[in-house]
Amino acid sequence: YNDVKTGFITNGIEFSEEQMKSVVDNCSWCGFSIDAGDKTSFKAVHQVDKFYQVIENMAKLVEMKQERKSNLEITYKFLLHPLNASTIFKASKLAKDIGVDMFQARPVCWDNLYDQTIRKPIDYKSFVDLINVQMEQSSRLTDENFKFYGIRHKFGESFERVINFKKCRATSIMAVYCADGTIQLCHDLRGKKEWILCRHDNPEDILDVWGTKKHLDMIDSIKPENCPRCTFQRYNEIIENVIIEDKMYRDFP
């Protein structure tokens, strides 16, 4: 609508046919947050025994996409964790067999979270070699119909968070509509009241907030050093280096 593209992220557990039709007909992409390659690792990570239900719903969405001749891009999303590290290749092969377009793997976010006091840091060091082998095997599955992406540029060698910019300016490139009815300032800061822009019970309410002084002040108050991982890291680096600091002499192409 109005040239604004929409993406949809789901855990895939409760996904009705009506909802699937809406996603297939209206969204540019749909990501399933699965984070596992089999029933055992799924239960270990998510604490529920719903792996086959999620996979079935993903397969249904792929079938519906094909039936309705949609350009929807479907992604199998996988957060790397010691509990699922041995199933990366199994998951990526399953994704390809189902017929999804893309597999995306990246480390789970664990540092600078709001409930950090009850979360222990994740030590990836003893799993790095296993993860690298699994990701190398998975990358070989890539062809013209299936892409494997192992996101590493936002993290250090041991998957620690990396922030290479001084100020956040990129949150306004996307509005984040959450299942609890809120519109959040940033994908990575969702979950705390001070980062809520408004609600989306009335879809037009965002027009009263977006681009206002309140919105701009909220963006200005973000301190990257206190953030979790940054989804928009590359955008922030480009804005800061190319636009703000003009390191590429943009007036002299």
CSV table of N, CA and C in Angstrom, one decimal, residues 143-210:
chain,number,residue,atom,x,y,z
A,143,ASP,N,22.0,-22.4,-4.6
A,143,ASP,CA,21.8,-22.4,-6.0
A,143,ASP,C,20.9,-21.3,-6.5
A,144,GLU,N,20.4,-21.4,-7.7
A,144,GLU,CA,19.6,-20.2,-8.2
A,144,GLU,C,18.3,-20.1,-7.5
A,145,ASN,N,17.8,-21.2,-6.8
A,145,ASN,CA,16.5,-21.1,-6.1
A,145,ASN,C,16.6,-21.1,-4.6
A,146,PHE,N,17.8,-21.2,-4.1
A,146,PHE,CA,18.0,-21.3,-2.6
A,146,PHE,C,19.3,-20.6,-2.2
A,147,LYS,N,19.2,-19.7,-1.2
A,147,LYS,CA,20.3,-18.9,-0.8
A,147,LYS,C,20.6,-19.2,0.7
A,148,PHE,N,21.8,-19.4,1.1
A,148,PHE,CA,22.2,-19.5,2.5
A,148,PHE,C,23.0,-18.3,2.9
A,149,TYR,N,22.6,-17.7,4.0
A,149,TYR,CA,23.4,-16.5,4.5
A,149,TYR,C,23.8,-16.7,5.9
A,150,GLY,N,25.0,-16.7,6.2
A,150,GLY,CA,25.6,-16.8,7.5
A,150,GLY,C,26.1,-15.4,7.9
A,151,ILE,N,25.3,-14.7,8.7
A,151,ILE,CA,25.6,-13.3,9.0
A,151,ILE,C,26.7,-13.2,10.1
A,152,ARG,N,27.9,-12.7,9.7
A,152,ARG,CA,29.0,-12.6,10.6
A,152,ARG,C,29.5,-11.2,10.7
A,153,HIS,N,29.2,-10.3,9.8
A,153,HIS,CA,29.8,-9.0,9.8
A,153,HIS,C,29.4,-8.1,11.0
A,154,LYS,N,28.3,-8.5,11.7
A,154,LYS,CA,27.9,-7.7,12.8
A,154,LYS,C,28.5,-8.2,14.2
A,155,PHE,N,29.3,-9.2,14.1
A,155,PHE,CA,29.9,-9.8,15.3
A,155,PHE,C,31.4,-10.1,15.1
A,156,GLY,N,32.0,-10.3,16.3
A,156,GLY,CA,33.4,-10.6,16.3
A,156,GLY,C,33.7,-12.1,16.1
A,157,GLU,N,34.9,-12.5,16.2
A,157,GLU,CA,35.3,-13.9,15.9
A,157,GLU,C,34.6,-14.9,16.8
A,158,SER,N,34.3,-14.5,18.1
A,158,SER,CA,33.6,-15.4,19.0
A,158,SER,C,32.2,-15.0,19.1
A,159,PHE,N,31.6,-14.3,18.1
A,159,PHE,CA,30.2,-13.9,18.0
A,159,PHE,C,29.8,-12.8,19.0
A,160,GLU,N,30.8,-12.1,19.5
A,160,GLU,CA,30.5,-11.0,20.4
A,160,GLU,C,29.9,-9.8,19.6
A,161,ARG,N,29.1,-9.0,20.2
A,161,ARG,CA,28.5,-7.8,19.6
A,161,ARG,C,29.6,-6.8,19.1
A,162,VAL,N,29.4,-6.2,17.9
A,162,VAL,CA,30.3,-5.2,17.4
A,162,VAL,C,29.5,-4.0,17.0
A,163,ILE,N,29.9,-2.8,17.5
A,163,ILE,CA,29.3,-1.6,17.1
A,163,ILE,C,30.3,-0.7,16.5
A,164,ASN,N,30.3,-0.3,15.2
A,164,ASN,CA,31.3,0.5,14.5
A,164,ASN,C,30.7,1.8,14.1
A,165,PHE,N,29.9,2.4,14.9
A,165,PHE,CA,29.4,3.8,14.6
A,165,PHE,C,29.1,4.5,16.0
A,166,LYS,N,29.1,5.8,15.9
A,166,LYS,CA,29.0,6.6,17.2
A,166,LYS,C,27.5,6.9,17.5
A,167,LYS,N,26.7,7.1,16.5
A,167,LYS,CA,25.3,7.5,16.8
A,167,LYS,C,24.3,6.7,15.9
A,168,CYS,N,23.2,6.4,16.4
A,168,CYS,CA,22.2,5.7,15.7
A,168,CYS,C,21.3,6.7,14.9
A,169,ARG,N,21.2,6.5,13.6
A,169,ARG,CA,20.3,7.4,12.8
A,169,ARG,C,19.4,6.6,11.9
A,170,ALA,N,19.4,5.3,12.0
A,170,ALA,CA,18.8,4.4,11.0
A,170,ALA,C,17.5,3.8,11.3
A,171,THR,N,17.0,4.0,12.6
A,171,THR,CA,15.8,3.3,13.0
A,171,THR,C,14.5,3.8,12.2
A,172,SER,N,14.6,5.0,11.6
A,172,SER,CA,13.4,5.5,10.9
A,172,SER,C,13.2,5.0,9.5
A,173,ILE,N,14.1,4.1,9.1
A,173,ILE,CA,13.9,3.5,7.8
A,173,ILE,C,12.9,2.4,7.8
A,174,MET,N,12.4,2.0,9.0
A,174,MET,CA,11.4,0.9,9.1
A,174,MET,C,10.6,1.1,10.4
A,175,ALA,N,9.3,0.9,10.2
A,175,ALA,CA,8.4,0.9,11.4
A,175,ALA,C,8.2,-0.6,11.9
A,176,VAL,N,8.3,-0.7,13.2
A,176,VAL,CA,8.2,-2.1,13.8
A,176,VAL,C,6.9,-2.3,14.4
A,177,TYR,N,6.0,-3.1,13.8
A,177,TYR,CA,4.7,-3.4,14.3
A,177,TYR,C,4.8,-4.7,15.1
A,178,CYS,N,4.4,-4.7,16.4
A,178,CYS,CA,4.6,-5.9,17.2
A,178,CYS,C,3.3,-6.6,17.5
A,179,ALA,N,3.3,-7.9,17.8
A,179,ALA,CA,2.1,-8.7,18.1
A,179,ALA,C,1.4,-8.2,19.3
A,180,ASP,N,2.0,-7.5,20.2
A,180,ASP,CA,1.3,-7.0,21.4
A,180,ASP,C,0.5,-5.7,21.1
A,181,GLY,N,0.5,-5.2,19.9
A,181,GLY,CA,-0.3,-4.1,19.5
A,181,GLY,C,0.5,-2.8,19.5
A,182,THR,N,1.8,-2.8,19.8
A,182,THR,CA,2.6,-1.6,19.9
A,182,THR,C,3.4,-1.4,18.6
A,183,ILE,N,3.8,-0.2,18.3
A,183,ILE,CA,4.7,0.2,17.3
A,183,ILE,C,6.0,0.7,18.0
A,184,GLN,N,7.1,-0.1,17.8
A,184,GLN,CA,8.3,0.2,18.6
A,184,GLN,C,9.3,1.1,17.8
A,185,LEU,N,10.1,1.8,18.5
A,185,LEU,CA,11.1,2.7,17.8
A,185,LEU,C,12.1,1.9,17.0
A,186,CYS,N,12.5,0.7,17.5
A,186,CYS,CA,13.6,-0.1,16.9
A,186,CYS,C,13.3,-1.5,17.1
A,187,HIS,N,13.7,-2.3,16.1
A,187,HIS,CA,13.6,-3.8,16.1
A,187,HIS,C,14.3,-4.4,17.3
A,188,ASP,N,15.5,-3.8,17.6
A,188,ASP,CA,16.4,-4.4,18.6
A,188,ASP,C,16.1,-3.9,20.0
A,189,LEU,N,15.3,-2.8,20.1
A,189,LEU,CA,15.1,-2.2,21.4
A,189,LEU,C,13.6,-2.5,21.9
A,190,ARG,N,12.9,-3.3,21.1
A,190,ARG,CA,11.6,-3.6,21.5
A,190,ARG,C,11.5,-4.4,22.9
A,191,GLY,N,10.5,-4.2,23.6
A,191,GLY,CA,10.4,-4.9,24.9
A,191,GLY,C,10.4,-4.0,26.1
A,192,LYS,N,10.6,-2.7,25.9
A,192,LYS,CA,10.6,-1.8,27.1
A,192,LYS,C,9.8,-0.6,26.7
A,193,LYS,N,9.0,-0.1,27.7
A,193,LYS,CA,8.0,0.9,27.5
A,193,LYS,C,8.5,2.2,26.9
A,194,GLU,N,9.7,2.6,27.3
A,194,GLU,CA,10.2,3.9,26.8
A,194,GLU,C,10.5,3.9,25.3
A,195,TRP,N,10.5,2.8,24.7
A,195,TRP,CA,10.8,2.8,23.2
A,195,TRP,C,9.5,2.5,22.4
A,196,ILE,N,8.4,2.6,23.0
A,196,ILE,CA,7.1,2.5,22.3
A,196,ILE,C,6.7,3.8,21.7
A,197,LEU,N,6.5,3.8,20.4
A,197,LEU,CA,6.0,5.1,19.7
A,197,LEU,C,4.5,5.3,19.9
A,198,CYS,N,3.8,4.2,19.6
A,198,CYS,CA,2.3,4.3,19.8
A,198,CYS,C,1.8,2.9,19.6
A,199,ARG,N,0.5,2.8,19.5
A,199,ARG,CA,-0.2,1.5,19.3
A,199,ARG,C,-0.7,1.5,17.8
A,200,HIS,N,-1.0,0.2,17.3
A,200,HIS,CA,-1.5,0.1,16.0
A,200,HIS,C,-2.9,-0.4,15.9
A,201,ASP,N,-3.7,-0.3,17.0
A,201,ASP,CA,-5.1,-0.7,17.0
A,201,ASP,C,-5.8,0.1,15.9
A,202,ASN,N,-5.5,1.4,15.8
A,202,ASN,CA,-5.9,2.2,14.7
A,202,ASN,C,-4.7,2.4,13.8
A,203,PRO,N,-4.6,1.8,12.6
A,203,PRO,CA,-3.4,1.9,11.8
A,203,PRO,C,-2.9,3.3,11.5
A,204,GLU,N,-3.8,4.3,11.5
A,204,GLU,CA,-3.4,5.6,11.2
A,204,GLU,C,-2.8,6.4,12.3
A,205,ASP,N,-2.8,5.8,13.5
A,205,ASP,CA,-2.3,6.6,14.7
A,205,ASP,C,-0.8,6.9,14.5
A,206,ILE,N,-0.1,6.0,13.7
A,206,ILE,CA,1.4,6.3,13.5
A,206,ILE,C,1.6,7.6,12.8
A,207,LEU,N,0.7,8.0,12.0
A,207,LEU,CA,0.8,9.3,11.3
A,207,LEU,C,0.9,10.5,12.2
A,208,ASP,N,0.4,10.4,13.4
A,208,ASP,CA,0.4,11.5,14.4
A,208,ASP,C,1.7,11.5,15.1
A,209,VAL,N,2.6,10.5,15.0
A,209,VAL,CA,3.8,10.3,15.8
A,209,VAL,C,5.0,10.4,14.9
A,210,TRP,N,5.0,9.7,13.7
A,210,TRP,CA,6.1,9.5,12.9
A,210,TRP,C,6.7,10.9,12.4
